[in-house]
Tab-separated table of C-alpha atoms in Angstrom:
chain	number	residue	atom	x	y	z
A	1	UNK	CA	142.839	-47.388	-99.630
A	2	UNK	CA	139.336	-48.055	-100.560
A	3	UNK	CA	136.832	-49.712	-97.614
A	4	UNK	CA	133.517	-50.359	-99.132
A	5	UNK	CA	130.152	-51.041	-96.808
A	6	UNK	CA	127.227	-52.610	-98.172
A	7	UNK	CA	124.182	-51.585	-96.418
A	8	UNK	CA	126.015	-48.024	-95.900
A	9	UNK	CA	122.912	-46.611	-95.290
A	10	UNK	CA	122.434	-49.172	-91.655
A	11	UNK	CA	122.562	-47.153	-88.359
A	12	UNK	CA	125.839	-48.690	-87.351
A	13	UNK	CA	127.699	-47.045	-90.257
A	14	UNK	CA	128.828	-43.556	-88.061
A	15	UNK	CA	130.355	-46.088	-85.512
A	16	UNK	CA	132.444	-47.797	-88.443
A	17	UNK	CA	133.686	-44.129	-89.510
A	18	UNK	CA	134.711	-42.932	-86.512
A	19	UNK	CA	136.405	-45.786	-85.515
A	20	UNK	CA	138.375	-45.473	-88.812
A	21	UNK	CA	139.000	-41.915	-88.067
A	22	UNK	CA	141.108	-42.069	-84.780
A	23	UNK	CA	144.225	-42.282	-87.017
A	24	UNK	CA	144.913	-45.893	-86.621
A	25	UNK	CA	148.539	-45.990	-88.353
A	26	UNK	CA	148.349	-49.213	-89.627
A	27	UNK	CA	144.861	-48.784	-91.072
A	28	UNK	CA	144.707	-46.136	-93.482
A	29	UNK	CA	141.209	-45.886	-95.288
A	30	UNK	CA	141.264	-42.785	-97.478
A	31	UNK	CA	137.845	-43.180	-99.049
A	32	UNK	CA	135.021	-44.789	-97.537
A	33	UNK	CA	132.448	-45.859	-100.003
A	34	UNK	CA	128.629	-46.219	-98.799
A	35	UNK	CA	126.270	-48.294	-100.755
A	36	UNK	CA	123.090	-49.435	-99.935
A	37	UNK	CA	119.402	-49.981	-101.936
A	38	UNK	CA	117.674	-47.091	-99.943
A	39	UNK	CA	119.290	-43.377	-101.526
A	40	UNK	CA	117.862	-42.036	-98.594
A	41	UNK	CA	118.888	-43.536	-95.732
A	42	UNK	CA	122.545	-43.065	-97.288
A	43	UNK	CA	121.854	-39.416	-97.479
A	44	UNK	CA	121.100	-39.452	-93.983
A	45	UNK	CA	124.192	-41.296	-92.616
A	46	UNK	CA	126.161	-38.892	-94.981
A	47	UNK	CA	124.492	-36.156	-92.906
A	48	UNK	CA	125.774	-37.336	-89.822
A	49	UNK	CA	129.093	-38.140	-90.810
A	50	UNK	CA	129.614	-34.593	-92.122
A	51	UNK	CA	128.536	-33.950	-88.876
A	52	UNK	CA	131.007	-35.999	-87.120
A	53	UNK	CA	133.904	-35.702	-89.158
A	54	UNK	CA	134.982	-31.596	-87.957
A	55	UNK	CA	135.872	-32.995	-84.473
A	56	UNK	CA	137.803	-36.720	-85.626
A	57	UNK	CA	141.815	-36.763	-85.733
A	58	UNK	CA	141.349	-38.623	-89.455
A	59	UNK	CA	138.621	-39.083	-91.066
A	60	UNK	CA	138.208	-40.817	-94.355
A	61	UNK	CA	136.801	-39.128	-97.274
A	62	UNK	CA	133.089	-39.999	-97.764
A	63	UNK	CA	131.860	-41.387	-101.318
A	64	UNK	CA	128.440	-43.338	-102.622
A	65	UNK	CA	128.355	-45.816	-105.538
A	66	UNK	CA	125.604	-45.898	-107.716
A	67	UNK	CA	125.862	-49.441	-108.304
A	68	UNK	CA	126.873	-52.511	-106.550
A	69	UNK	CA	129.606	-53.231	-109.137
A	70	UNK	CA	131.038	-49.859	-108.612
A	71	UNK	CA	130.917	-50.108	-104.858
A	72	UNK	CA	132.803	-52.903	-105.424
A	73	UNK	CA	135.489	-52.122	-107.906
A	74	UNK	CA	138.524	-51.281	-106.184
A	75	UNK	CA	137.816	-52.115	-102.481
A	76	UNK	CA	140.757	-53.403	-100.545
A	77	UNK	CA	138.526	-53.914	-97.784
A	78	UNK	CA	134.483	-54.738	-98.114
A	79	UNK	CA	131.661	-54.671	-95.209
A	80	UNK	CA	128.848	-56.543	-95.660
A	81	UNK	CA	126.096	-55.182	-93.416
A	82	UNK	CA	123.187	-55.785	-95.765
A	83	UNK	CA	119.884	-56.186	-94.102
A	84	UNK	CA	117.619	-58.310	-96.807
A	85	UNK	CA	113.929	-56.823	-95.960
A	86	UNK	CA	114.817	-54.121	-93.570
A	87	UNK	CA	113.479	-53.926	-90.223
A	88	UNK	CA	109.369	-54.701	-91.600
A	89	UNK	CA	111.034	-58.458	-92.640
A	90	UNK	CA	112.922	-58.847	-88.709
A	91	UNK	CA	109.400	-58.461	-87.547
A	92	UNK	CA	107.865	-60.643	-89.550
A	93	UNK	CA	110.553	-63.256	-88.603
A	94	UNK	CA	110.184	-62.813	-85.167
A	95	UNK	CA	106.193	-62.280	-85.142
A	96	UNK	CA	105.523	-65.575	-87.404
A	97	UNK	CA	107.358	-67.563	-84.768
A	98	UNK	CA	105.654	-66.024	-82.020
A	99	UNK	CA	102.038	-66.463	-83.040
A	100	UNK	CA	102.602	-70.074	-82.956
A	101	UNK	CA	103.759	-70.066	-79.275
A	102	UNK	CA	107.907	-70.701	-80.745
A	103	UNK	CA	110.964	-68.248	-79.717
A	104	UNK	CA	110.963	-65.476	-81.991
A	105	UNK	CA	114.247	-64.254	-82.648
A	106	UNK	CA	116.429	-61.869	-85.237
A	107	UNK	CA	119.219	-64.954	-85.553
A	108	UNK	CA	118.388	-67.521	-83.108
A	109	UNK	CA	115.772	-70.293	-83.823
A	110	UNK	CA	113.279	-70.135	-87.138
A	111	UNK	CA	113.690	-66.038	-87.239
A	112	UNK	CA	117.227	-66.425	-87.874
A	113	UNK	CA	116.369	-69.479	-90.584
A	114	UNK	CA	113.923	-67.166	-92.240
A	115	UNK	CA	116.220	-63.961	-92.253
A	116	UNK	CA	118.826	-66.112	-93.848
A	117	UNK	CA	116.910	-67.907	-96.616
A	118	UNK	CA	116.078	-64.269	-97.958
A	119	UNK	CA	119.331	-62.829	-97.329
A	120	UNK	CA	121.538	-65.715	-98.653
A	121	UNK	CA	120.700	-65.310	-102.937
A	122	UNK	CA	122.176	-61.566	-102.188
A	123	UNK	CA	124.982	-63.071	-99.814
A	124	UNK	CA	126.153	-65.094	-102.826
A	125	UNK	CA	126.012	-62.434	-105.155
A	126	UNK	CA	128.136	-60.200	-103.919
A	127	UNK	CA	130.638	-62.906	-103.048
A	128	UNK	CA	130.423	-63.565	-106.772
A	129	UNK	CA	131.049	-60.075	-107.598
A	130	UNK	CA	133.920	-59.601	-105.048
A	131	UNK	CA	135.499	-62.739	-107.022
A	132	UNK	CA	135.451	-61.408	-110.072
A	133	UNK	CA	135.409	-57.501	-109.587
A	134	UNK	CA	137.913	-56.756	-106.706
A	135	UNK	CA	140.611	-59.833	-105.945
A	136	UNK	CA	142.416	-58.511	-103.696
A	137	UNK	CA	139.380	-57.272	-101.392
A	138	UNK	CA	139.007	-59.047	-97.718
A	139	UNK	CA	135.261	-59.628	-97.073
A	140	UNK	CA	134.596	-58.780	-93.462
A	141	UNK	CA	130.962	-59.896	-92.787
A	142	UNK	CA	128.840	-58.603	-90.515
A	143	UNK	CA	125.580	-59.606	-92.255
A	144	UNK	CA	123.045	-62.165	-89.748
A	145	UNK	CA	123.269	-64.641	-89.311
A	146	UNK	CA	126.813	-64.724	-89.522
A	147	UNK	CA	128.013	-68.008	-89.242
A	148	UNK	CA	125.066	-69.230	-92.162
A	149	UNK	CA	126.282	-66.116	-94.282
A	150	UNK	CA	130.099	-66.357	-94.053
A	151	UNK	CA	130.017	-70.531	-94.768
A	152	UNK	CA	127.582	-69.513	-97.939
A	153	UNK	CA	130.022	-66.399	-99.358
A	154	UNK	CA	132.924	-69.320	-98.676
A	155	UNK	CA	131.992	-70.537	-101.861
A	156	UNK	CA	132.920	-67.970	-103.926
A	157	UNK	CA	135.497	-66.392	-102.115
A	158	UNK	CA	137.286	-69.046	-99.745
A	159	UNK	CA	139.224	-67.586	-96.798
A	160	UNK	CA	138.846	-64.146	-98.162
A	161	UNK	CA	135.531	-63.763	-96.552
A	162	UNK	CA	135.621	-64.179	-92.418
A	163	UNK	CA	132.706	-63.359	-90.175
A	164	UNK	CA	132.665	-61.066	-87.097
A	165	UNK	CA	131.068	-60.747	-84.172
A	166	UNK	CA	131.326	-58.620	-80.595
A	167	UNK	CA	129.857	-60.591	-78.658
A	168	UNK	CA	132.265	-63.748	-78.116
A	169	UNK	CA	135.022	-60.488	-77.500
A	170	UNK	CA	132.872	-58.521	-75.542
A	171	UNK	CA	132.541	-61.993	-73.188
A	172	UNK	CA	136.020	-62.841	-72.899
A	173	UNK	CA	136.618	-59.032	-71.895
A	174	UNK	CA	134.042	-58.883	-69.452
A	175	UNK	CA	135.677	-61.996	-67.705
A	176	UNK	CA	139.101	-60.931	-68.161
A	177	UNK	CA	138.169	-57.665	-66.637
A	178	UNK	CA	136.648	-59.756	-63.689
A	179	UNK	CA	139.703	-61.695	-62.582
A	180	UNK	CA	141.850	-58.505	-62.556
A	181	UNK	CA	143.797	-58.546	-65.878
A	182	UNK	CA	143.881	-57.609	-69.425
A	183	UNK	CA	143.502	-59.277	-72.648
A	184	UNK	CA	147.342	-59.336	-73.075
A	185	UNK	CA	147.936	-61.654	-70.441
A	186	UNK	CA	145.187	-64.058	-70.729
A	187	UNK	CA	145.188	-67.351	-73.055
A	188	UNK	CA	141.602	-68.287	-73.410
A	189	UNK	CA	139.864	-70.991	-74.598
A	190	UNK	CA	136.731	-70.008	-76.510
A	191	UNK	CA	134.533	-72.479	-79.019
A	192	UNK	CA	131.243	-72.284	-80.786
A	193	UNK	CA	128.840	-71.225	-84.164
A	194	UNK	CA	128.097	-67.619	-84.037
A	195	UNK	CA	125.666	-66.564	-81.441
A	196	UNK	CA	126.324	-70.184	-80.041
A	197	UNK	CA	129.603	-70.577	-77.963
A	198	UNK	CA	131.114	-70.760	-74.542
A	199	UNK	CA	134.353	-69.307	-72.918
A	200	UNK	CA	135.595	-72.255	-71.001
A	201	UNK	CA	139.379	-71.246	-69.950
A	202	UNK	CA	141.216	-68.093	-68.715
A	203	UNK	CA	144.529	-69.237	-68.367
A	204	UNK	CA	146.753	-66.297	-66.690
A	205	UNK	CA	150.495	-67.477	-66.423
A	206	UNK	CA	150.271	-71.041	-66.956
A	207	UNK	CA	146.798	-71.050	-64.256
A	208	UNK	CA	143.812	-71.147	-65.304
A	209	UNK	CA	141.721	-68.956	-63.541
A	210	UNK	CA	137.834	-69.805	-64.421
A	211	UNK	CA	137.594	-71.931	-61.923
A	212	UNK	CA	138.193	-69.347	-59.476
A	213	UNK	CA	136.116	-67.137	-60.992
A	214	UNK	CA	132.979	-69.210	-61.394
A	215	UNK	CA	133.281	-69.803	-57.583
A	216	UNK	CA	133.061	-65.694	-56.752
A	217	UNK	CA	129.529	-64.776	-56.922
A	218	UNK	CA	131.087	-61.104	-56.670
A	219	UNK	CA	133.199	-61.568	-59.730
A	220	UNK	CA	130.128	-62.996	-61.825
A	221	UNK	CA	127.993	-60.524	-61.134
A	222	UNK	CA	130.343	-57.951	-63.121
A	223	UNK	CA	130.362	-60.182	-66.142
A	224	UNK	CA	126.461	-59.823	-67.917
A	225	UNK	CA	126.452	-63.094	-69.283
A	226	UNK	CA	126.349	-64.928	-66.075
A	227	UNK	CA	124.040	-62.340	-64.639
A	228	UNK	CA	121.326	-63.492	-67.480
A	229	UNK	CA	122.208	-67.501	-66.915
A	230	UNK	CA	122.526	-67.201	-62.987
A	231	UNK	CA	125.653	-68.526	-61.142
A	232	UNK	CA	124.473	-71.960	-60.222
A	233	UNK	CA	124.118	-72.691	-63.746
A	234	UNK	CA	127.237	-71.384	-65.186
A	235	UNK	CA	129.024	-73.266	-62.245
A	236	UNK	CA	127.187	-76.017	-63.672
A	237	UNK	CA	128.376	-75.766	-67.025
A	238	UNK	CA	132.507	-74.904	-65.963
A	239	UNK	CA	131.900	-72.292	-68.469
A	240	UNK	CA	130.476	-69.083	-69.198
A	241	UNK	CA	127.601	-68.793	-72.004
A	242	UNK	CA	127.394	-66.382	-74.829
A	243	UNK	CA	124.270	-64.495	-73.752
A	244	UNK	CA	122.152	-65.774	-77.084
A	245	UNK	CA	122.442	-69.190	-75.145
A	246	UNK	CA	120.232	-67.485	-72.795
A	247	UNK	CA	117.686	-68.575	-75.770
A	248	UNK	CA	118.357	-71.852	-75.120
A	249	UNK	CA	118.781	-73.118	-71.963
A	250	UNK	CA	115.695	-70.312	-71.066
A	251	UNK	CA	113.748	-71.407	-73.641
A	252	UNK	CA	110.195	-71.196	-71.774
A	253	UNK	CA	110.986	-67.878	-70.064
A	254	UNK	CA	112.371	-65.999	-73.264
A	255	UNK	CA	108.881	-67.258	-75.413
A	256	UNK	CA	106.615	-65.821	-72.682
A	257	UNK	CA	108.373	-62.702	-72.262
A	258	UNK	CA	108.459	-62.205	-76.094
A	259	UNK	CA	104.988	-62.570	-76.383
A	260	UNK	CA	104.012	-60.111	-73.846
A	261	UNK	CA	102.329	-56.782	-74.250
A	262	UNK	CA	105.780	-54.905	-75.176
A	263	UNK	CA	106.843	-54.413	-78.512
A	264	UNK	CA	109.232	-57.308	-79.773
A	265	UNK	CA	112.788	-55.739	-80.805
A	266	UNK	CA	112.132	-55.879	-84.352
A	267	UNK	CA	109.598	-53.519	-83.900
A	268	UNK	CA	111.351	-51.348	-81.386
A	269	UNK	CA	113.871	-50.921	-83.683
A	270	UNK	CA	111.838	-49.971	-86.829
A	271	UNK	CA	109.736	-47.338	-85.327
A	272	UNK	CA	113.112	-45.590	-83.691
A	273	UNK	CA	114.901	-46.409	-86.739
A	274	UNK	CA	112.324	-45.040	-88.823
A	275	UNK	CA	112.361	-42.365	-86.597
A	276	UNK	CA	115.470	-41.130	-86.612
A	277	UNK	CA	115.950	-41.212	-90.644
A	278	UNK	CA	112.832	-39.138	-90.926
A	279	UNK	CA	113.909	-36.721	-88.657
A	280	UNK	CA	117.459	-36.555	-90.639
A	281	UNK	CA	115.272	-35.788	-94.004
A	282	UNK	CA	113.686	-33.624	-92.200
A	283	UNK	CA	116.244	-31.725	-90.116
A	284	UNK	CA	119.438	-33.088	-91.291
A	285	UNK	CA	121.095	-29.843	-89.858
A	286	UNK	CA	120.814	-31.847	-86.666
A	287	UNK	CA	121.043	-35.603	-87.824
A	288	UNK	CA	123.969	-36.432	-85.186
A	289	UNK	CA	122.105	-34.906	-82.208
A	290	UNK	CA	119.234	-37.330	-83.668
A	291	UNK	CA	121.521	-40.332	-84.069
A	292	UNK	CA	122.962	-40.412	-80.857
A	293	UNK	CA	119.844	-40.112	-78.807
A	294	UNK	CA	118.579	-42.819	-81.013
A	295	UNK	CA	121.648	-45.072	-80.206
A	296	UNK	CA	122.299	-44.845	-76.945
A	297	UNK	CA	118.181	-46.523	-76.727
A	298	UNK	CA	119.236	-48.528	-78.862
A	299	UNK	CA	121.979	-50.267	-76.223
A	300	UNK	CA	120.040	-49.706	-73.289
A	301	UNK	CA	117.675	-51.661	-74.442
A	302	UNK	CA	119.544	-54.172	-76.035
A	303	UNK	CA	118.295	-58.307	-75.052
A	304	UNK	CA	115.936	-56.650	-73.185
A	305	UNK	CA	113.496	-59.804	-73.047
A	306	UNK	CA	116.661	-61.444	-70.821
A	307	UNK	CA	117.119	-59.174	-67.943
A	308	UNK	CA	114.777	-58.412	-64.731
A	309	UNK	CA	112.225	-55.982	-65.134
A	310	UNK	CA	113.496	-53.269	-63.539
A	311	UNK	CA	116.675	-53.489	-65.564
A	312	UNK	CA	115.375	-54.115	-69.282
A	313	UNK	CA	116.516	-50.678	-70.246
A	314	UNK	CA	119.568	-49.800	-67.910
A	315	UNK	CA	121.787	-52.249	-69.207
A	316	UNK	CA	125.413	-51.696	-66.780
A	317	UNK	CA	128.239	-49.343	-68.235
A	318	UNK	CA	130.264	-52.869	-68.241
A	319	UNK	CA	128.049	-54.670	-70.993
A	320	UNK	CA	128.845	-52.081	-73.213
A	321	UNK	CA	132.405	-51.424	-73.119
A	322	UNK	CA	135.041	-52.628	-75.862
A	323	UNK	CA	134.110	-50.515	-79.007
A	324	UNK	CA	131.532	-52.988	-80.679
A	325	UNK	CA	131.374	-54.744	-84.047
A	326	UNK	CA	133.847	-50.913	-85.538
A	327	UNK	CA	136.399	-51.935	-83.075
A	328	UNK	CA	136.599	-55.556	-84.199
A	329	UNK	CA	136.791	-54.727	-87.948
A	330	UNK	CA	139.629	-52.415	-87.374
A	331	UNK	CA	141.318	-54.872	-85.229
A	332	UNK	CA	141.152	-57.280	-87.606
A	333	UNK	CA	142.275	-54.830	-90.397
A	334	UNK	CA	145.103	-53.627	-89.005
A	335	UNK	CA	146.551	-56.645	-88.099
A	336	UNK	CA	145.835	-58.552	-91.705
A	337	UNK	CA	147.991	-54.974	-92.796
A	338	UNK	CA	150.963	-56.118	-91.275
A	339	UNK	CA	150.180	-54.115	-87.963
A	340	UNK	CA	150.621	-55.582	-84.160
A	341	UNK	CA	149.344	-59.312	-84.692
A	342	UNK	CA	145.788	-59.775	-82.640
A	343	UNK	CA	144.082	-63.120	-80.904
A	344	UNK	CA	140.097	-62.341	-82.118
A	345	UNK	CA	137.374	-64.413	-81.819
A	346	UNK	CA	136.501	-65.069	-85.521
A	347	UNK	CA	133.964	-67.280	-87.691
A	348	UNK	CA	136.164	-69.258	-89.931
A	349	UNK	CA	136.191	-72.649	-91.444
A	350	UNK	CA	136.163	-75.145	-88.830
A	351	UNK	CA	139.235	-77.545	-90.919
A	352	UNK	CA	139.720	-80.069	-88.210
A	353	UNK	CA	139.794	-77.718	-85.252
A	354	UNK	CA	136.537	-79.447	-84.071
A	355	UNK	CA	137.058	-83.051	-85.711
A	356	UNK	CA	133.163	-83.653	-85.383
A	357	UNK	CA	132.256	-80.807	-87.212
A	358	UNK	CA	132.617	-80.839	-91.229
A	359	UNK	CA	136.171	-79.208	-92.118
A	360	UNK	CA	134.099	-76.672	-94.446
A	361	UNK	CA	131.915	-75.750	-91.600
A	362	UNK	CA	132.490	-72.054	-90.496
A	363	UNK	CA	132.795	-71.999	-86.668
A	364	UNK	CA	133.722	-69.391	-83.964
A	365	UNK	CA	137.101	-69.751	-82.374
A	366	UNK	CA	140.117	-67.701	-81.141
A	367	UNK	CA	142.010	-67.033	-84.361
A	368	UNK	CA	145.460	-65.683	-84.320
A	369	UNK	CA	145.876	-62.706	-87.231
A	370	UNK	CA	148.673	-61.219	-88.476
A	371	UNK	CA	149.605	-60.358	-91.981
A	372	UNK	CA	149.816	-63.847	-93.046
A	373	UNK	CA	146.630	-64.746	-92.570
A	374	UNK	CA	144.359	-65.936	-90.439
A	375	UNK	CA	144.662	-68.856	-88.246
A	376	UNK	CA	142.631	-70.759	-86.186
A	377	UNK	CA	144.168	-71.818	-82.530
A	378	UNK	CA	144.024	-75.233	-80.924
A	379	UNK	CA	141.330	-75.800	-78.534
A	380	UNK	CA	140.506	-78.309	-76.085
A	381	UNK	CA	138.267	-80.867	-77.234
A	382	UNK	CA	134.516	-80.488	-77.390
A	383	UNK	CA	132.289	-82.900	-75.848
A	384	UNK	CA	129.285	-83.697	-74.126
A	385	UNK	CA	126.272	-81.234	-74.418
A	386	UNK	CA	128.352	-78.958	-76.077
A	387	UNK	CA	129.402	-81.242	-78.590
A	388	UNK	CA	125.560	-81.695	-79.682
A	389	UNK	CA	124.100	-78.665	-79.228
A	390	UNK	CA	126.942	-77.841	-82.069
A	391	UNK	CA	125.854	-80.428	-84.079
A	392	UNK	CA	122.115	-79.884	-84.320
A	393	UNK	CA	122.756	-76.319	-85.053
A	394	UNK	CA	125.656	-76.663	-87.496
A	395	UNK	CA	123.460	-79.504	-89.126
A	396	UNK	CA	120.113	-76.866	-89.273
A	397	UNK	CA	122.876	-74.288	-90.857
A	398	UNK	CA	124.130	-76.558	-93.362
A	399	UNK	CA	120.429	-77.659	-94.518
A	400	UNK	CA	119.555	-73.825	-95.221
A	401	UNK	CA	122.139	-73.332	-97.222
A	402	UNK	CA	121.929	-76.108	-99.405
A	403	UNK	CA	117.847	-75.031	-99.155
A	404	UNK	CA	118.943	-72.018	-100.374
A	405	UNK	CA	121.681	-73.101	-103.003
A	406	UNK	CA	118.869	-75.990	-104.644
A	407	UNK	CA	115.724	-73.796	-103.516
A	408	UNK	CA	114.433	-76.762	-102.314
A	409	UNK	CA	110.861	-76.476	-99.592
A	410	UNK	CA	111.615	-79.767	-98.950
A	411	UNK	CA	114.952	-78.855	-97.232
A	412	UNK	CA	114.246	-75.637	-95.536
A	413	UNK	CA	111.251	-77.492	-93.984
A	414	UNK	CA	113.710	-79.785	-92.475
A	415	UNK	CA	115.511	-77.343	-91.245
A	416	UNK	CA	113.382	-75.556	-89.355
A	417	UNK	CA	112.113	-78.911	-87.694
A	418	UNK	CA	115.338	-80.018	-86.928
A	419	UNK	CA	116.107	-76.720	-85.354
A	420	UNK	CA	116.105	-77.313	-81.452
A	421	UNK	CA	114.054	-74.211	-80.366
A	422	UNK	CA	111.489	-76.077	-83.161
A	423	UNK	CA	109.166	-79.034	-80.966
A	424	UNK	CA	107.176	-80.072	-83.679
A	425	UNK	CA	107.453	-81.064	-87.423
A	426	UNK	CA	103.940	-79.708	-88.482
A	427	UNK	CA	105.182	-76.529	-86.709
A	428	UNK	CA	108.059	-76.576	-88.751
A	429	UNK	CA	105.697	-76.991	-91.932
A	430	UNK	CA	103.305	-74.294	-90.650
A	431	UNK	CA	106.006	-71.784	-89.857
A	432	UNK	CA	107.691	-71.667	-93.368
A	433	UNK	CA	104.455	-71.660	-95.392
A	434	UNK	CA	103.505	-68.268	-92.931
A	435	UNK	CA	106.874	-66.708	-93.861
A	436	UNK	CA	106.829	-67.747	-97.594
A	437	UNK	CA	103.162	-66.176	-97.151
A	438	UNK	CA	104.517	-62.738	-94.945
A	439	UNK	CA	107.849	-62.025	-96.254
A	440	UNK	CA	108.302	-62.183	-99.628
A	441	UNK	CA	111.918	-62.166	-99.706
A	442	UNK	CA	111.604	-65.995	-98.453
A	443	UNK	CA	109.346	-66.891	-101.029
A	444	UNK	CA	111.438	-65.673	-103.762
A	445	UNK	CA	114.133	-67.944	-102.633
A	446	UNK	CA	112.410	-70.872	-102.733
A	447	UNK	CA	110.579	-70.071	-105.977
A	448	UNK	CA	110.734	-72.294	-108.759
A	449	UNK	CA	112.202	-75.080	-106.507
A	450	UNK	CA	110.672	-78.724	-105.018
């Protein structure tokens, strides 16, 4: 069985492959295909796997494509991990914003609108290709932002495209780990847009237990997400944040610590990214020593901007348990194989489960998988805050795309001034013409259009 990975040259690729190696029965990849528009940085991953694979119960046999179509051909499964621009265009999203005194950010706020208008032209095209080229291929997206990528590749592809994310699971884990029990036993209640949700029931034999557990400052404190909000405000809420809400509701706070005196993260990650694959060509006799130095920085430091000083690059053993965006996609895999069905946290089409929401809209819910299909659970209603914090954001998703789709100024403008995080219209205006003007990725998408 053929799993493809678009962008097979990204950092995160060794994760994928050795979660595919532990000899999951019920996922059996026996070629893993690596493409990616930098030869090199595929050389170096290939380095590290080789590396990697001596001491793995199963691993998958390692082969590049030379072309996107032949990446394609074939696949039963596809990642797409693309990153439109590299690391130079995440700092230019998140730098643009800040120089005008607005939260820069890889997906959240006019950083994420930027990284998507450039992405979303090669988004589309390989959905097209996937259509035509491999039919039977599942397109598990990992590409940011995720929720504006997955509703785009929808087009072409339907329900054969979903969108993944660890950080809803990663969440609900944390909290079911704080109440004393295990996924298995909890029914949870979980709604949102990727990077945008809230875990607002725990229900553990017919009880629901958040209640009890927003009223434990001890139990909150083992759960990072309410560490970053505080527990006065996720007692507030009757619900627990995902941590890019932090974004949000610490608007002010984020901003300023941003545009201090330490390097944002897009430019953290592109001098230790560049780093390490230089160091690879270099010495690729010890690429794996190289990559897992540079990795475990890499989630130490991770939301940095969000935590107290003293604890910006300690993050707690806790935060990073669960096995990451690998563990997800194998999860997922294995059940849509016919393995033991799974309750994930997916982004799917939205078809009534949030009646205020378009039914084409790709949202974030608990999804029950199984060889069937995939199927989105019932959820309590939405309302309130929630509710419109939903809407703005589903509404600013929805106007990229079609910005996008119609290359239109006109509506990517909008979007960006309808985007919460966004307090001013002429700041909207200013901020796209800098990022047609910086990255030219943007401009190219817009080309041609009114």
């Amino acid at each position: 069985m053929k799993l493809t990975i678009i962008g097979g040259g990204g950092f995160r690729v060794p994760q994928i492959f050795e979660a595919l190696s532990a000899g999951n029965e019920a996922v059996r990849i026996t070629q893993l295909c690596l493409f990616d528009s930098h030869p090199d940085r595929v050389a170096a991953i290939e380095s590290v796997l080789s590396q990697m694979a001596p001491s793995l119960p199963a691993p998958p046999k390692v082969t590049t494509a030379a072309s996107l179509d032949d990446a394609v051909g074939g696949a039963r499964f596809i990642f797409s991990a693309m990153r439109i621009g590299g690391t130079e265009g995440r700092i230019q999203d998140e730098r643009v914003a800040l120089e005008m005194g607005v939260l820069g950010q890889e997906t959240t706020g006019p950083g994420g609108l930027a990284y998507a208008l450039r992405t979303l032209p090669h988004a589309r095209d390989l959905a097209e290709r996937v259509a035509r080229l491999a039919p039977e291929a599942t397109v598990i997206n990992f590409t940011n932002p995720a929720g504006i990528v997955t509703e785009a590749m929808r087009e072409a592809l339907g329900d054969r495209v979903v969108g993944i994310c660890d950080t809803p699971i990663g969440l609900m884990r944390r909290a079911v780990a704080a109440i004393g029990s295990t996924p298995e036993q909890v029914d949870f209640d979980y709604v949102g847009l990727n990077h945008l949700g809230w875990l607002r029931s725990l229900v553990v034999d017919g009880v629901d237990r958040l209640p009890s557990l927003l009223a434990d400052d001890a139990a909150l404190d083992r759960i990072e997400e309410a560490r970053l909000m505080g527990p006065d405000w996720v007692r507030a809420l009757g619900a627990i944040p995902n941590e890019y809400l932090y974004y949000y509701y610490f608007q002010r706070e984020a901003t300023a610590r941003l545009r201090g005196p330490e390097p944002t993260r897009g430019e953290f990650l592109h001098r230790q990214q560049s780093g390490f694959y230089q160091d690879a060509a270099a010495h690729p006799e010890r690429a794996l020593d190289a990559w897992l130095a540079t990795k475990h920085e890499r989630e130490a430091s991770y939301m940095a901007e969000s935590r107290p000083e003293d604890q910006r690059t300690n993050r707690e053993a806790s935060d990073i348990e669960g096995g990451g965006y690998q563990q997800v996609a194998l999860d997922l895999m294995a059940a849509l194989l016919g393995g033991t069905p799974a309750t994930m946290i997916l982004n799917v089409a939205n078809r009534g489960v949030v009646p205020q929401l378009p039914d084409d809209a790709v949202i974030e819910v608990p999804c029950t998988v199984s060889a069937a299909g995939i199927v989105p659970k019932h959820i309590a209603p939405v309302t309130g805050e929630m509710l419109g914090l939903l809407q703005q954001v589903k509404t600013v998703e929805r106007l990229v795309i079609a910005a996008s789709r119609e290359r239109s100024e006109t509506l990517a403008w909008r979007a960006l001034a309808a985007h919460p995080l966004v307090d001013s219209i002429s700041v909207a205006r200013e901020l796209l013409q800098n990022y047609r003007e910086r990255i030219p990725g943007v401009a190219e998408a817009l080309a041609g259009g009114a």
